[in-house]
Amino acid sequence: MAFDIHEVLERKGINVPDHHKEMLTGQMAGFEELRKTVNQEQLKDLDMALTHIPGGEQK
């Protein structure tokens, strides 16, 4: 399932600064690559969530 994260955020009324758009595109591409490596059959029994902590990447 490929989608444009910018379109999703725009539909939800979330404005993303231009300088963050490239970063988001890279992160979503990484998620899509990870998704390809996951055995979908095993996921049926799991309950998990992905969270993002703004500024959490800063050390």
mmCIF file of C-alpha atoms in Angstrom:
data_model
loop_
_atom_site.group_PDB
_atom_site.id
_atom_site.type_symbol
_atom_site.label_atom_id
_atom_site.label_comp_id
_atom_site.label_asym_id
_atom_site.label_seq_id
_atom_site.Cartn_x
_atom_site.Cartn_y
_atom_site.Cartn_z
ATOM 1 C CA MET A 1 0.000 0.000 0.000
ATOM 2 C CA ALA A 2 1.880 3.034 -1.228
ATOM 3 C CA PHE A 3 0.533 6.476 -0.507
ATOM 4 C CA ASP A 4 1.786 10.033 -0.368
ATOM 5 C CA ILE A 5 2.182 11.063 3.264
ATOM 6 C CA HIS A 6 1.839 14.711 2.251
ATOM 7 C CA GLU A 7 -1.631 14.086 0.797
ATOM 8 C CA VAL A 8 -2.711 12.226 3.928
ATOM 9 C CA LEU A 9 -1.558 15.031 6.211
ATOM 10 C CA GLU A 10 -3.132 17.684 3.975
ATOM 11 C CA ARG A 11 -6.498 15.885 4.050
ATOM 12 C CA LYS A 12 -6.302 15.905 7.842
ATOM 13 C CA GLY A 13 -5.586 19.634 7.874
ATOM 14 C CA ILE A 14 -2.000 19.236 9.073
ATOM 15 C CA ASN A 15 0.423 21.737 7.590
ATOM 16 C CA VAL A 16 3.992 20.488 7.159
ATOM 17 C CA PRO A 17 6.819 22.997 6.697
ATOM 18 C CA ASP A 18 8.645 22.619 3.385
ATOM 19 C CA HIS A 19 11.914 21.743 5.110
ATOM 20 C CA HIS A 20 10.243 18.720 6.782
ATOM 21 C CA LYS A 21 8.703 17.290 3.613
ATOM 22 C CA GLU A 22 11.916 15.630 2.410
ATOM 23 C CA MET A 23 12.476 14.088 5.847
ATOM 24 C CA LEU A 24 8.917 12.685 5.913
ATOM 25 C CA THR A 25 9.297 11.273 2.423
ATOM 26 C CA GLY A 26 12.476 9.473 3.493
ATOM 27 C CA GLN A 27 10.877 8.091 6.641
ATOM 28 C CA MET A 28 7.851 6.792 4.759
ATOM 29 C CA ALA A 29 10.100 5.144 2.147
ATOM 30 C CA GLY A 30 11.911 3.403 5.002
ATOM 31 C CA PHE A 31 8.606 2.204 6.485
ATOM 32 C CA GLU A 32 7.546 0.827 3.112
ATOM 33 C CA GLU A 33 10.837 -1.109 2.838
ATOM 34 C CA LEU A 34 10.357 -2.520 6.340
ATOM 35 C CA ARG A 35 6.787 -3.494 5.504
ATOM 36 C CA LYS A 36 8.077 -5.654 2.640
ATOM 37 C CA THR A 37 10.234 -7.680 5.061
ATOM 38 C CA VAL A 38 7.406 -8.495 7.490
ATOM 39 C CA ASN A 39 5.615 -11.824 7.364
ATOM 40 C CA GLN A 40 1.986 -10.685 7.142
ATOM 41 C CA GLU A 41 0.683 -14.022 8.494
ATOM 42 C CA GLN A 42 2.507 -13.482 11.798
ATOM 43 C CA LEU A 43 1.034 -9.993 12.164
ATOM 44 C CA LYS A 44 -2.508 -11.300 12.456
ATOM 45 C CA ASP A 45 -1.866 -12.253 16.084
ATOM 46 C CA LEU A 46 0.006 -9.092 17.082
ATOM 47 C CA ASP A 47 -1.160 -5.765 18.437
ATOM 48 C CA MET A 48 1.364 -3.011 17.836
ATOM 49 C CA ALA A 49 1.525 0.682 17.078
ATOM 50 C CA LEU A 50 4.033 3.116 15.664
ATOM 51 C CA THR A 51 4.421 6.358 17.552
ATOM 52 C CA HIS A 52 6.380 9.494 16.796
ATOM 53 C CA ILE A 53 7.747 11.741 19.510
ATOM 54 C CA PRO A 54 8.406 15.222 18.077
ATOM 55 C CA GLY A 55 11.995 16.130 18.804
ATOM 56 C CA GLY A 56 12.681 12.581 19.994
ATOM 57 C CA GLU A 57 15.383 12.111 17.385
ATOM 58 C CA GLN A 58 17.472 14.871 18.949
ATOM 59 C CA LYS A 59 20.088 13.768 21.473
#
